[in-house]
Structures are given as structure tokens and as C-alpha cells.
Backbone as ProteinMPNN parsed JSONL, in Angstrom:
{"seq_chain_A": "MKLLALLSLLFVFCSTTTSCNIASVITYVASPDPSKEAVFVLPNVATVVFVDDRKNVMHPTRLRRVVAERITKDLLEKDILTTMISPRDILRVSSSSDRYGEPVPMDQLGKSVDASVLIYVEISGFSLTSDGQTAKPVANCSVKVIDVRNRQRLFPLEGISYPVRAVVTNIAPSRLAGSGEVRKLSEELAENLGDEVAKLFYEHTTGRLGENLKRQ", "coords_chain_A": {"N_chain_A": [[17.173, 19.874, 5.215], [14.696, 19.79, 5.044], [14.053, 20.835, 8.069], [15.04, 23.298, 7.996], [13.527, 24.64, 5.91], [11.293, 24.751, 7.338], [11.765, 26.189, 9.721], [12.421, 28.807, 8.331], [9.995, 29.571, 7.725], [8.68, 29.497, 9.466], [9.744, 31.5, 11.084], [8.83, 33.973, 8.883], [6.369, 33.692, 9.757], [5.919, 34.152, 12.41], [7.271, 36.716, 12.773], [5.401, 38.573, 11.575], [3.102, 38.059, 12.967], [1.565, 38.925, 16.358], [1.429, 37.085, 18.276], [3.041, 35.038, 19.206], [4.651, 31.679, 20.34], [7.163, 31.004, 19.829], [9.487, 28.736, 20.997], [7.48, 26.668, 21.663], [6.661, 25.766, 19.002], [9.199, 25.279, 17.471], [10.078, 23.006, 19.111], [8.334, 21.385, 18.353], [8.548, 20.608, 15.487], [11.411, 20.258, 15.359], [11.01, 17.814, 16.73], [11.121, 14.246, 16.617], [9.486, 12.622, 13.533], [5.923, 10.719, 13.845], [5.788, 7.476, 14.743], [4.605, 4.259, 13.406], [4.512, 0.688, 14.792], [5.384, -2.364, 13.331], [2.743, -4.293, 12.114], [3.157, -7.201, 11.744], [5.603, -9.198, 12.327], [7.512, -10.728, 9.133], [8.742, -13.61, 8.667], [12.168, -13.973, 7.587], [12.413, -15.872, 4.613], [11.97, -16.933, 1.266], [9.707, -15.254, -0.046], [6.58, -14.844, -1.865], [4.199, -12.334, -2.796], [0.799, -12.737, -3.235], [-1.894, -11.191, -5.304], [-5.439, -11.197, -5.368], [-8.364, -10.922, -7.31], [-11.317, -11.739, -7.042], [-14.005, -10.473, -7.053], [-13.718, -9.225, -9.209], [-13.284, -5.92, -9.211], [-11.22, -4.26, -9.599], [-9.841, -2.529, -12.492], [-8.196, -1.633, -15.127], [-7.148, -5.505, -14.906], [-4.633, -5.611, -14.93], [-3.875, -3.893, -13.043], [-3.293, -5.332, -10.727], [-1.104, -6.283, -10.491], [0.617, -4.273, -10.152], [-0.179, -3.887, -7.89], [0.978, -5.573, -6.587], [3.797, -5.885, -7.166], [4.465, -2.982, -5.807], [4.236, -3.89, -3.239], [6.074, -6.033, -3.027], [8.544, -4.318, -4.005], [8.822, -2.773, -1.94], [9.45, -4.002, 0.137], [11.66, -5.429, -0.199], [13.397, -3.009, -0.563], [13.39, -1.906, 2.092], [14.593, -3.574, 2.743], [13.188, -5.925, 4.834], [12.839, -8.319, 3.734], [15.017, -10.892, 2.42], [14.951, -12.864, 0.224], [12.826, -12.603, -2.658], [10.137, -13.793, -4.403], [8.963, -13.033, -7.976], [6.141, -11.507, -8.797], [4.893, -11.584, -11.069], [5.102, -14.385, -11.78], [3.548, -15.85, -10.002], [1.252, -14.719, -10.779], [0.687, -15.65, -13.363], [0.878, -18.77, -13.155], [-1.85, -18.352, -11.767], [-3.358, -17.432, -13.552], [-3.463, -19.748, -15.488], [-4.721, -21.658, -14.508], [-7.047, -20.805, -13.76], [-8.236, -20.504, -16.349], [-9.691, -22.954, -16.429], [-11.488, -22.98, -14.631], [-10.821, -23.577, -12.236], [-9.819, -22.51, -9.2], [-6.629, -22.49, -7.785], [-5.836, -23.607, -4.287], [-4.264, -21.856, -1.949], [-1.832, -22.53, -0.556], [-0.286, -24.419, -2.404], [-0.706, -22.433, -4.707], [1.584, -20.882, -3.425], [3.709, -23.333, -3.423], [3.892, -23.6, -6.044], [6.083, -21.756, -7.208], [7.784, -22.16, -5.644], [7.711, -20.822, -3.143], [8.422, -20.145, 0.521], [6.524, -18.603, 2.087], [3.693, -16.977, 1.505], [2.237, -14.08, 0.9], [-1.048, -12.992, 0.916], [-3.382, -11.348, -0.801], [-6.388, -9.782, -0.887], [-8.426, -8.022, -3.174], [-11.26, -5.679, -2.023], [-12.566, -3.743, -2.569], [-12.072, -0.995, -5.181], [-12.264, 1.959, -6.066], [-12.374, 4.845, -8.143], [-14.128, 7.44, -8.129], [-17.33, 8.118, -6.159], [-19.525, 9.254, -7.084], [-19.468, 9.263, -9.887], [-18.843, 12.106, -10.885], [-17.353, 13.422, -9.163], [-13.882, 13.558, -7.949], [-12.911, 10.733, -6.145], [-10.786, 8.458, -4.722], [-10.607, 5.225, -3.982], [-9.517, 2.857, -2.336], [-9.518, -0.874, -1.157], [-8.595, -4.028, 1.226], [-8.206, -6.992, 1.792], [-5.97, -8.672, 3.781], [-3.475, -11.568, 4.252], [-1.105, -13.997, 5.519], [0.663, -16.503, 4.562], [2.22, -19.735, 5.468], [3.431, -21.785, 3.249], [4.769, -24.312, 3.307], [4.25, -25.342, 5.77], [1.094, -25.095, 5.833], [-0.666, -23.424, 6.746], [-1.971, -20.52, 8.462], [0.16, -17.436, 8.804], [-0.666, -15.021, 9.59], [-3.428, -12.796, 9.904], [-3.444, -14.515, 13.373], [-6.256, -15.049, 13.748], [-9.457, -15.307, 13.307], [-11.188, -12.928, 10.628], [-9.573, -12.328, 7.352], [-7.031, -9.291, 7.789], [-8.112, -6.109, 7.48], [-7.048, -3.471, 4.983], [-6.739, -0.169, 3.593], [-6.463, 2.214, 1.464], [-6.033, 5.624, -0.237], [-6.071, 8.338, -2.349], [-5.303, 11.034, -1.777], [-6.742, 14.845, -2.349], [-7.097, 15.968, -4.837], [-6.418, 17.539, -7.838], [-9.388, 18.576, -10.233], [-8.809, 18.118, -12.799], [-7.927, 15.792, -12.784], [-9.799, 13.455, -13.316], [-10.468, 13.888, -16.285], [-10.298, 12.802, -19.074], [-9.312, 9.497, -20.764], [-6.486, 9.181, -20.387], [-5.769, 10.84, -18.101], [-7.484, 9.321, -16.062], [-6.082, 6.906, -16.149], [-3.722, 7.357, -14.979], [-4.339, 7.981, -12.532], [-5.679, 5.388, -11.447], [-3.229, 3.85, -11.648], [-1.874, 5.225, -9.597], [-3.51, 5.126, -7.25], [-3.271, 2.288, -7.17], [-0.892, 1.92, -6.807], [-0.444, 3.151, -4.085], [-1.971, 1.586, -2.487], [-0.587, -0.696, -2.937], [1.461, 0.244, -1.425], [0.707, 0.717, 1.541], [-0.1, -2.062, 2.4], [2.453, -3.0, 2.13], [3.575, -1.613, 4.602], [2.172, -2.673, 6.563], [4.493, -4.403, 7.583], [6.536, -3.527, 8.255], [8.272, -1.014, 10.785], [7.244, 2.399, 10.391], [7.058, 6.207, 9.462], [4.019, 8.235, 10.207], [3.469, 11.03, 9.795], [2.5, 14.111, 10.186], [0.259, 16.125, 11.266], [-1.635, 17.766, 8.65], [0.206, 17.988, 6.693], [1.284, 16.677, 2.875], [-0.309, 18.531, 1.4], [-0.204, 19.582, -0.973], [-1.746, 19.773, -4.16], [-2.757, 17.103, -6.384]], "CA_chain_A": [[16.686, 20.86, 4.388], [13.181, 20.124, 5.363], [13.909, 21.21, 9.049], [15.481, 24.89, 7.265], [12.731, 25.038, 5.197], [9.972, 25.037, 8.13], [11.964, 27.309, 10.203], [12.328, 29.602, 7.624], [8.473, 29.757, 7.134], [8.205, 29.785, 11.154], [10.256, 32.774, 11.128], [7.986, 34.502, 8.307], [4.799, 33.486, 10.367], [6.187, 34.955, 13.645], [7.477, 38.212, 12.542], [3.92, 39.065, 11.247], [2.421, 37.71, 13.981], [1.439, 39.528, 17.547], [1.784, 36.001, 19.629], [3.815, 33.443, 18.564], [5.189, 30.704, 20.809], [8.541, 30.066, 18.995], [9.718, 27.685, 21.87], [6.716, 25.197, 21.201], [6.874, 25.296, 17.724], [10.512, 25.043, 17.096], [10.017, 22.034, 19.409], [6.904, 20.445, 17.439], [9.682, 20.785, 14.415], [12.387, 19.748, 15.804], [10.803, 16.391, 17.348], [10.858, 12.886, 15.537], [7.665, 12.273, 13.041], [5.475, 9.77, 14.684], [5.804, 6.303, 14.115], [3.782, 2.913, 13.758], [5.23, -0.394, 14.572], [5.094, -3.372, 12.187], [1.657, -5.178, 12.643], [3.53, -8.834, 11.523], [6.953, -9.5, 11.282], [7.733, -11.338, 8.433], [9.631, -14.414, 8.294], [12.872, -14.091, 6.16], [12.279, -16.797, 4.052], [11.603, -16.838, -0.015], [8.095, -14.759, 0.09], [5.893, -14.002, -2.737], [2.672, -11.664, -3.141], [-0.305, -12.891, -5.083], [-3.199, -9.768, -5.409], [-6.415, -11.431, -6.048], [-9.893, -9.907, -7.498], [-12.541, -12.84, -7.162], [-14.931, -9.555, -7.445], [-13.656, -8.259, -10.23], [-13.49, -4.716, -9.441], [-10.212, -3.78, -10.555], [-9.818, -2.601, -13.584], [-7.9, -2.806, -15.924], [-6.796, -6.063, -14.638], [-2.844, -5.024, -14.52], [-3.312, -3.593, -11.788], [-3.223, -6.169, -9.368], [0.43, -6.549, -10.984], [1.185, -2.787, -10.011], [0.287, -3.284, -6.558], [2.23, -6.807, -5.991], [5.045, -5.264, -7.552], [4.874, -2.305, -4.879], [4.667, -4.652, -2.086], [7.566, -6.57, -3.17], [9.859, -3.884, -3.864], [9.028, -2.123, -0.584], [9.683, -5.072, 1.492], [13.371, -5.568, -0.661], [14.269, -1.736, -0.418], [13.411, -1.877, 3.41], [15.584, -4.949, 3.964], [12.748, -6.364, 5.662], [13.091, -9.565, 3.597], [16.098, -11.196, 1.547], [14.413, -13.122, -1.008], [11.522, -12.362, -2.901], [9.602, -14.343, -5.972], [8.686, -12.136, -8.474], [4.882, -11.59, -8.737], [4.562, -12.233, -12.686], [5.47, -15.855, -11.92], [2.567, -16.523, -9.623], [0.041, -14.621, -11.408], [1.002, -16.496, -14.519], [0.165, -19.987, -12.65], [-2.99, -18.282, -11.187], [-4.25, -17.387, -14.826], [-3.596, -20.496, -16.507], [-5.393, -22.435, -13.411], [-8.356, -20.12, -13.968], [-9.118, -20.772, -17.607], [-10.109, -24.142, -16.493], [-12.491, -22.977, -13.547], [-10.229, -24.371, -10.911], [-9.015, -21.746, -8.49], [-5.695, -23.045, -7.012], [-5.653, -23.156, -2.934], [-3.225, -20.817, -1.758], [-0.525, -23.254, -0.436], [-0.339, -24.616, -3.8], [0.195, -21.371, -5.419], [2.964, -20.542, -3.184], [4.383, -24.383, -4.022], [4.033, -23.768, -7.584], [6.875, -20.813, -6.804], [8.897, -22.091, -4.32], [8.008, -19.741, -2.132], [7.727, -20.562, 1.853], [5.704, -17.908, 2.446], [2.663, -16.119, 0.431], [1.556, -13.195, 1.395], [-2.267, -13.054, 0.135], [-4.142, -9.777, -0.945], [-7.785, -9.913, -1.821], [-9.056, -6.815, -3.245], [-12.749, -5.715, -1.608], [-13.419, -2.419, -3.353], [-11.705, -0.104, -6.342], [-13.116, 3.166, -7.74], [-12.183, 6.305, -8.392], [-15.632, 8.253, -7.491], [-18.561, 7.588, -5.617], [-20.542, 9.901, -7.97], [-19.395, 9.212, -11.279], [-17.942, 12.784, -11.241], [-16.31, 14.053, -8.199], [-12.829, 12.063, -7.822], [-12.595, 10.529, -4.384], [-10.236, 7.508, -5.277], [-10.432, 4.739, -2.618], [-9.117, 1.295, -2.429], [-9.985, -1.735, 0.037], [-8.283, -5.161, 0.588], [-7.761, -7.829, 2.727], [-4.229, -9.351, 3.787], [-3.31, -12.844, 5.086], [0.104, -14.468, 5.132], [0.582, -18.279, 4.804], [3.424, -20.594, 5.91], [3.622, -22.607, 2.462], [5.13, -25.429, 4.098], [3.185, -25.959, 6.78], [0.095, -25.043, 5.062], [-1.076, -22.801, 8.316], [-2.061, -18.87, 8.448], [1.027, -16.855, 10.304], [-1.092, -13.414, 10.314], [-3.52, -12.984, 11.283], [-3.73, -15.965, 13.939], [-7.62, -16.173, 14.067], [-11.01, -14.489, 12.414], [-11.203, -12.768, 9.39], [-8.131, -11.309, 7.025], [-6.47, -7.808, 8.005], [-8.652, -5.008, 6.363], [-6.215, -2.187, 4.485], [-7.561, 0.646, 2.905], [-6.101, 3.209, 0.722], [-6.691, 6.293, -0.821], [-5.427, 9.495, -2.541], [-6.032, 12.54, -1.979], [-6.091, 16.133, -2.746], [-6.978, 15.707, -6.222], [-7.214, 18.601, -8.935], [-10.375, 18.214, -10.905], [-8.77, 17.763, -14.14], [-7.763, 14.474, -13.158], [-10.439, 12.922, -14.117], [-10.715, 14.427, -17.279], [-9.716, 12.154, -20.058], [-9.008, 8.307, -20.14], [-4.796, 9.352, -19.766], [-5.41, 11.259, -16.794], [-8.178, 8.334, -15.202], [-5.162, 5.664, -16.11], [-2.393, 7.495, -13.729], [-4.49, 7.898, -11.185], [-5.73, 4.244, -11.305], [-2.244, 3.506, -11.082], [-1.612, 6.029, -8.62], [-4.369, 4.453, -6.297], [-2.827, 0.917, -6.977], [0.553, 1.996, -5.566], [-0.867, 3.531, -2.898], [-2.468, 0.696, -1.97], [0.668, -1.382, -1.781], [2.185, 0.453, -0.02], [-0.319, 0.528, 2.639], [-0.265, -3.293, 2.803], [3.866, -3.323, 3.127], [3.798, -1.058, 5.436], [1.85, -4.012, 7.814], [5.263, -5.257, 7.644], [7.526, -2.834, 9.003], [7.726, 0.39, 11.26], [7.339, 3.291, 9.491], [6.646, 6.832, 9.805], [2.924, 7.917, 9.716], [3.572, 11.643, 9.061], [1.738, 14.769, 11.18], [-1.405, 16.409, 10.892], [-1.389, 19.415, 7.954], [1.108, 17.67, 5.701], [0.939, 16.399, 2.393], [-1.715, 19.453, 1.162], [-0.461, 19.684, -2.696], [-2.674, 19.273, -5.145], [-1.992, 16.339, -7.286]], "C_chain_A": [[15.494, 20.928, 4.651], [12.892, 21.033, 6.871], [14.528, 22.916, 8.844], [14.313, 25.462, 6.784], [11.662, 25.789, 6.17], [10.442, 26.026, 9.016], [11.88, 28.429, 9.693], [10.717, 30.175, 7.853], [8.184, 30.272, 8.664], [8.374, 31.469, 11.378], [9.511, 33.895, 10.239], [6.504, 34.97, 8.918], [5.029, 34.465, 11.401], [6.509, 36.435, 13.559], [6.197, 38.813, 11.786], [2.607, 38.978, 12.229], [2.614, 38.476, 15.307], [2.161, 38.333, 18.609], [2.483, 34.803, 18.768], [4.538, 32.691, 19.763], [6.123, 29.833, 20.105], [8.609, 28.829, 19.814], [8.474, 26.228, 21.476], [6.822, 25.207, 19.826], [8.259, 24.852, 17.142], [10.486, 23.223, 17.792], [8.966, 20.68, 18.721], [7.977, 20.044, 15.91], [10.521, 20.132, 14.376], [12.602, 17.824, 16.338], [10.839, 15.295, 16.166], [9.247, 12.988, 14.751], [7.427, 11.19, 14.102], [5.422, 8.685, 14.065], [4.732, 5.4, 14.067], [4.495, 1.758, 13.598], [4.627, -1.211, 13.228], [3.644, -4.482, 12.854], [2.042, -6.636, 12.794], [4.932, -8.466, 11.433], [7.288, -10.738, 10.403], [9.154, -12.671, 8.617], [10.83, -14.507, 7.473], [13.159, -15.338, 5.646], [11.386, -16.301, 2.595], [9.981, -16.475, 0.096], [7.903, -14.556, -1.689], [4.743, -13.567, -2.467], [1.848, -12.158, -4.099], [-1.46, -11.893, -4.241], [-4.217, -10.708, -6.445], [-7.704, -10.616, -6.482], [-10.9, -11.004, -8.001], [-13.728, -12.006, -7.6], [-14.967, -8.836, -8.607], [-13.648, -6.688, -10.365], [-12.798, -3.87, -9.294], [-10.031, -3.567, -11.416], [-8.688, -1.326, -14.252], [-7.104, -3.944, -14.983], [-5.291, -6.26, -13.951], [-2.392, -4.754, -13.375], [-3.022, -4.105, -10.056], [-1.644, -6.644, -9.612], [1.13, -5.016, -9.93], [1.331, -3.016, -8.455], [0.85, -4.798, -5.979], [3.624, -6.459, -5.869], [5.545, -4.555, -6.445], [5.532, -2.89, -3.901], [6.058, -5.166, -1.686], [8.596, -5.574, -3.703], [10.122, -2.945, -2.544], [9.727, -2.864, 0.298], [11.285, -5.348, 0.838], [13.875, -4.123, -0.247], [14.688, -1.387, 1.573], [13.853, -2.763, 4.168], [14.694, -5.707, 5.188], [13.037, -7.882, 4.955], [14.393, -9.824, 2.423], [16.053, -11.704, -0.088], [13.133, -12.953, -1.388], [10.988, -12.621, -4.281], [8.915, -13.009, -7.014], [6.996, -12.399, -8.972], [4.496, -11.826, -9.993], [4.235, -13.377, -12.486], [3.978, -16.417, -11.015], [0.984, -16.213, -10.272], [-0.224, -15.407, -12.698], [0.097, -17.979, -14.376], [-1.581, -19.774, -12.584], [-3.773, -17.891, -12.565], [-4.38, -18.58, -15.4], [-4.176, -21.748, -15.896], [-6.955, -21.774, -13.722], [-9.229, -20.064, -15.073], [-9.742, -22.303, -17.167], [-10.951, -23.833, -15.408], [-12.154, -23.291, -12.44], [-9.061, -23.653, -10.058], [-7.744, -22.481, -7.836], [-5.584, -22.632, -5.403], [-4.369, -22.661, -2.774], [-2.031, -21.156, -1.869], [0.073, -23.607, -1.782], [0.135, -23.96, -4.953], [1.414, -21.226, -4.916], [3.942, -21.643, -3.527], [5.009, -24.2, -5.138], [5.506, -22.973, -7.812], [7.894, -20.813, -6.572], [9.152, -21.456, -3.517], [7.452, -20.806, -0.82], [6.572, -19.573, 2.279], [4.825, -17.087, 1.198], [1.885, -15.264, 1.294], [0.26, -12.697, 0.388], [-3.299, -11.795, 0.116], [-5.398, -9.946, -1.822], [-8.367, -8.573, -1.878], [-10.826, -6.759, -2.929], [-13.343, -4.684, -2.562], [-11.812, -1.944, -4.118], [-12.139, 0.63, -7.021], [-12.437, 4.609, -7.08], [-13.146, 7.61, -8.344], [-16.088, 7.309, -7.145], [-19.656, 8.395, -6.014], [-20.666, 9.963, -9.02], [-18.92, 10.688, -12.041], [-16.936, 13.645, -10.258], [-15.184, 12.431, -7.658], [-12.804, 12.164, -6.427], [-11.919, 8.958, -4.702], [-9.969, 6.743, -3.434], [-10.144, 3.189, -3.174], [-9.143, 0.406, -1.517], [-9.278, -2.978, -0.373], [-8.403, -5.748, 1.735], [-6.509, -8.746, 2.721], [-4.539, -10.558, 4.845], [-1.865, -13.03, 4.618], [0.003, -15.583, 5.385], [1.666, -18.847, 4.23], [3.156, -21.617, 4.77], [3.536, -24.125, 2.681], [4.409, -26.126, 4.594], [1.709, -26.106, 6.671], [-0.753, -24.26, 6.497], [-0.898, -21.09, 8.224], [-1.14, -18.601, 9.945], [0.16, -15.53, 10.535], [-2.101, -13.665, 9.364], [-3.896, -14.205, 11.732], [-5.469, -16.094, 13.668], [-8.244, -14.699, 13.698], [-10.36, -13.956, 11.046], [-9.551, -11.705, 8.941], [-7.726, -9.691, 7.442], [-6.761, -6.969, 7.26], [-7.638, -3.839, 6.169], [-7.063, -1.46, 3.432], [-6.466, 1.955, 2.41], [-6.562, 4.743, 0.054], [-5.654, 7.669, -1.564], [-6.254, 10.893, -2.657], [-6.117, 13.971, -2.593], [-6.197, 16.129, -4.053], [-7.398, 16.9, -7.021], [-8.181, 17.708, -9.951], [-9.528, 17.54, -12.081], [-8.261, 16.146, -13.894], [-8.502, 12.896, -13.558], [-11.115, 13.161, -15.338], [-9.847, 13.965, -18.133], [-9.223, 10.433, -19.731], [-7.107, 8.117, -19.527], [-4.717, 9.744, -18.38], [-6.091, 10.221, -15.437], [-6.949, 7.144, -14.869], [-4.047, 5.867, -15.04], [-2.979, 7.629, -12.63], [-4.983, 6.598, -10.543], [-4.611, 3.633, -10.932], [-1.591, 4.146, -9.903], [-2.444, 5.438, -7.415], [-3.89, 2.764, -5.729], [-1.557, 1.065, -6.308], [0.313, 1.966, -4.298], [-1.02, 2.263, -1.806], [-1.181, -0.837, -1.285], [1.529, -0.687, -1.388], [1.627, 0.638, 1.448], [0.062, -1.129, 3.292], [1.378, -3.75, 2.975], [3.961, -3.042, 4.018], [2.928, -2.031, 7.017], [3.169, -4.41, 8.245], [6.676, -4.545, 8.475], [7.404, -1.203, 9.793], [7.972, 1.302, 10.233], [6.741, 4.778, 10.177], [5.136, 7.542, 9.591], [2.296, 9.608, 9.603], [2.54, 12.933, 10.073], [0.505, 15.548, 10.325], [-1.064, 17.926, 9.573], [-0.442, 18.978, 6.692], [0.585, 17.442, 4.292], [-0.718, 16.95, 1.647], [-1.273, 19.972, -0.503], [-1.311, 18.69, -3.354], [-1.752, 18.443, -6.138], [-2.588, 16.742, -8.743]], "O_chain_A": [[14.97, 22.039, 4.57], [11.901, 21.751, 7.001], [14.319, 23.674, 9.792], [13.992, 26.607, 7.102], [11.234, 26.934, 6.018], [9.604, 26.899, 9.239], [11.308, 29.288, 10.365], [10.533, 31.349, 8.175], [7.556, 31.294, 8.939], [7.56, 32.337, 11.69], [9.507, 34.966, 10.846], [5.803, 35.968, 8.746], [4.435, 35.542, 11.364], [5.966, 37.252, 14.303], [6.461, 39.955, 11.407], [1.539, 39.59, 12.235], [3.787, 38.762, 15.542], [3.062, 38.51, 19.43], [2.221, 33.981, 17.891], [5.269, 33.54, 20.273], [6.095, 28.633, 19.835], [7.907, 27.875, 19.479], [8.758, 25.089, 21.105], [7.294, 24.113, 19.516], [8.252, 23.978, 16.275], [10.828, 22.294, 17.06], [9.024, 19.45, 18.721], [7.863, 18.898, 15.474], [10.639, 19.313, 13.464], [13.534, 17.021, 16.356], [10.604, 15.541, 14.983], [8.182, 13.328, 15.267], [8.228, 10.792, 14.949], [5.057, 8.682, 12.889], [3.772, 5.745, 14.755], [5.105, 1.565, 12.546], [3.772, -0.867, 12.412], [3.681, -5.216, 13.841], [1.528, -7.334, 13.668], [5.396, -7.627, 10.661], [7.338, -11.815, 10.999], [10.354, -12.4, 8.663], [10.633, -15.194, 6.471], [14.1, -15.965, 6.133], [10.417, -15.543, 2.642], [9.137, -17.348, 0.301], [8.759, -14.238, -2.514], [4.035, -14.351, -1.835], [1.962, -12.122, -5.324], [-1.766, -11.859, -3.049], [-4.075, -10.947, -7.644], [-7.959, -9.594, -5.845], [-11.231, -11.122, -9.181], [-14.508, -12.519, -8.402], [-15.842, -8.069, -9.01], [-13.949, -6.163, -11.437], [-13.185, -2.757, -8.938], [-9.869, -4.673, -11.931], [-8.538, -0.23, -13.714], [-6.325, -3.409, -14.193], [-4.93, -6.81, -12.911], [-1.349, -5.002, -12.77], [-2.749, -3.639, -8.95], [-1.114, -7.395, -8.794], [2.069, -5.066, -9.136], [2.291, -2.665, -7.77], [1.093, -4.901, -4.777], [4.404, -6.618, -4.93], [6.598, -4.901, -5.909], [6.709, -2.762, -3.564], [6.817, -4.977, -0.736], [9.694, -6.104, -3.871], [11.204, -2.494, -2.169], [10.518, -2.408, 1.124], [12.134, -5.473, 1.72], [14.867, -4.124, 0.482], [15.681, -0.911, 2.123], [13.795, -2.974, 5.38], [15.21, -6.046, 6.253], [13.516, -8.694, 5.748], [14.657, -8.927, 1.622], [16.641, -11.323, -1.101], [12.248, -13.125, -0.55], [11.265, -11.879, -5.223], [8.379, -12.059, -6.444], [6.696, -13.475, -9.489], [3.445, -12.466, -9.992], [3.123, -13.715, -12.893], [3.395, -17.407, -11.456], [-0.014, -16.932, -10.316], [-1.369, -15.753, -12.988], [-0.882, -18.33, -15.036], [-2.419, -20.542, -13.057], [-4.98, -18.126, -12.529], [-5.471, -18.718, -15.953], [-4.189, -22.797, -16.541], [-7.914, -22.529, -13.887], [-10.422, -19.763, -15.076], [-10.481, -22.687, -18.073], [-11.344, -24.947, -15.064], [-12.988, -23.35, -11.536], [-7.862, -23.931, -10.073], [-8.207, -23.372, -7.124], [-5.281, -21.467, -5.142], [-3.433, -23.061, -3.466], [-1.195, -20.7, -2.649], [1.018, -22.918, -2.169], [0.896, -24.35, -5.839], [2.386, -21.371, -5.657], [5.035, -21.246, -3.929], [6.187, -24.445, -5.396], [6.214, -23.536, -8.647], [8.82, -20.067, -6.889], [10.259, -21.264, -3.014], [6.633, -21.725, -0.851], [5.649, -20.085, 2.913], [5.332, -16.686, 0.151], [1.093, -15.597, 2.176], [0.456, -12.136, -0.691], [-3.911, -11.434, 1.122], [-5.469, -10.167, -3.031], [-8.765, -7.996, -0.866], [-11.596, -7.571, -3.441], [-14.396, -4.8, -3.189], [-10.713, -2.374, -3.768], [-12.449, 0.478, -8.202], [-12.173, 5.098, -5.982], [-12.692, 8.733, -8.56], [-15.819, 6.13, -7.373], [-20.712, 8.31, -5.387], [-21.64, 10.522, -9.523], [-18.663, 10.754, -13.243], [-15.983, 14.347, -10.597], [-15.357, 11.263, -7.308], [-12.72, 13.15, -5.695], [-12.816, 8.16, -4.973], [-9.532, 7.187, -2.372], [-10.525, 2.621, -4.198], [-8.593, 0.945, -0.557], [-9.136, -3.31, -1.55], [-8.703, -5.088, 2.729], [-6.151, -9.431, 1.762], [-5.337, -10.634, 5.779], [-1.397, -12.458, 3.634], [-0.671, -15.933, 6.355], [2.094, -18.713, 3.084], [2.539, -22.572, 5.241], [2.64, -24.916, 2.386], [3.93, -27.2, 4.228], [1.094, -27.005, 7.244], [-1.499, -24.994, 7.144], [0.166, -20.531, 7.956], [-1.242, -18.954, 11.12], [0.266, -14.969, 11.625], [-2.005, -14.373, 8.362], [-4.504, -15.004, 11.019], [-5.929, -17.203, 13.398], [-7.813, -13.547, 13.75], [-9.341, -14.386, 10.504], [-8.833, -10.928, 9.571], [-8.659, -8.933, 7.178], [-6.019, -6.75, 6.302], [-7.358, -3.203, 7.185], [-7.852, -1.967, 2.634], [-5.746, 2.502, 3.246], [-7.78, 4.803, -0.111], [-4.5, 7.812, -1.16], [-7.191, 11.451, -3.227], [-5.327, 14.127, -3.525], [-5.105, 16.344, -4.578], [-8.561, 17.299, -6.959], [-7.943, 16.576, -10.373], [-9.66, 16.324, -12.218], [-8.244, 15.371, -14.85], [-8.062, 11.797, -13.898], [-12.249, 12.714, -15.511], [-8.714, 14.446, -18.177], [-8.822, 10.124, -18.609], [-6.618, 7.351, -18.696], [-3.927, 9.265, -17.567], [-5.638, 10.176, -14.294], [-6.806, 6.587, -13.78], [-3.533, 4.968, -14.374], [-2.317, 7.438, -11.61], [-4.85, 6.47, -9.326], [-4.688, 2.863, -9.975], [-0.752, 3.503, -9.272], [-1.724, 5.293, -6.427], [-4.006, 2.207, -4.637], [-1.223, 0.38, -5.341], [0.666, 1.109, -3.488], [-0.444, 2.044, -0.74], [-0.972, -1.482, -0.257], [2.534, -1.223, -0.921], [2.399, 0.674, 2.406], [0.431, -1.319, 4.451], [1.678, -4.654, 3.756], [4.431, -3.879, 4.789], [3.213, -1.903, 8.208], [3.164, -4.838, 9.399], [7.557, -5.11, 9.122], [6.583, -0.364, 9.425], [8.764, 1.093, 9.314], [6.075, 4.721, 11.21], [4.904, 7.398, 8.391], [1.095, 9.787, 9.401], [1.716, 12.346, 10.775], [0.077, 15.496, 9.173], [-0.317, 18.878, 9.803], [-0.422, 19.727, 5.714], [-0.552, 17.891, 4.143], [-1.75, 16.316, 1.429], [-2.037, 20.7, -1.136], [-1.531, 17.484, -3.243], [-0.638, 18.715, -6.585], [-2.122, 16.235, -9.763]]}, "name": "protein", "num_of_chains": 1, "seq": "MKLLALLSLLFVFCSTTTSCNIASVITYVASPDPSKEAVFVLPNVATVVFVDDRKNVMHPTRLRRVVAERITKDLLEKDILTTMISPRDILRVSSSSDRYGEPVPMDQLGKSVDASVLIYVEISGFSLTSDGQTAKPVANCSVKVIDVRNRQRLFPLEGISYPVRAVVTNIAPSRLAGSGEVRKLSEELAENLGDEVAKLFYEHTTGRLGENLKRQ"}
């Protein structure tokens, strides 16, 4: 269906243009979308996602769960993992410990929900605008994968955590007008961040230049 639509647009364009290399464009349209390999292959064991926001940049705090649940959903739907533990469980354990001002070590957090592997996502930035007026949603985080049982890092093996960035593009001006639209945009940015983190762990298409131009 997508191919037919693109070919129809091509026909209309070429019928109104004096020079059109149809063969080249058809080759481009018919070729497979570019793809990117997984950065790390997760072991297929019981896994939980924990989203941490020590800097308190993500508001409201429930967006942490939105990010974690999107990662969990994607990895299950893509058959990357067979068993994943609900992010709600580990967030509940973390919240209980934080009340006493004693953050729980990552391996202990994982063990508390019977996970073998913990995907640790630390939020470093979450903003809908850079100047208070213009919508420019950007979220940043860093990712680590921890072997809970052996108390060691699986990914990345050395250095700092793996950085991930997400955005929401082509935004209509009305998206920042009213609390309801702001809430929806915040959730969309959180979903996009979860999507970008999940993509670290499976091969995925990256899209083509000029796609996704529709205003949201």
C-alpha cells in the first residue's frame, strides 16, 4: 500500500516535470528501508526496566513509568525477551526505600523483584521548550544493563553509560496551548524516549530523509 501510494505520487510529479529520472526514483522507492543493528543483545532472562530521575527533571513523576512501560512493551512485542517484570513493581520498591533517604543499589533493586537483568535508565534532561514559548521537546537519558545475579555491568562494558536522546518533531503551535495539550506532549516525549531506548536492543529501520513531515 505504501509503495503504491509513493508510485502514484511519482507519476503525478513526473507528468508535470520536464526532467524526471523515473528509473532512479523507482529504485529508491522499491529498495528496503535503511536499518540499524542492535547496539547490545540482551540475554533472554527475566528482565526489569528501572527509570531513575535523581535530578528531578521529569514532571510529573509518573512519566518515569511511561518510559519504562514503553521499553517493556516494545521488547516483548519484538520477541527480544520472553519474561519481563512489570516496572510498577520495581518503582514501588524504590519509592519505599527513598522515603528513608537510602537509595537501594541497582543489583538489590533487581533482586527485590526476582529479576536476573536490570535495564537502568537515568534521566538527565526532559524539556518541552527551550525559551518558554517555542515548542522544542527534547529528552535525554543514559542506559546501563546490569547482571543482577553476578553484580556486574553487561552494557556498556566500560566507561560511562550509553547516551540516548529523543525528540518530538513538527509540532503545531497549539501543542503548548493549555494544560491538556502540554500533558499529551509530555507523554508523547516520554513514549518516544522509551522507544529510542528499546531500539538499542534490536535491529530496526531508521526511516528515510523527508519522512515524518506531518504536523502533530
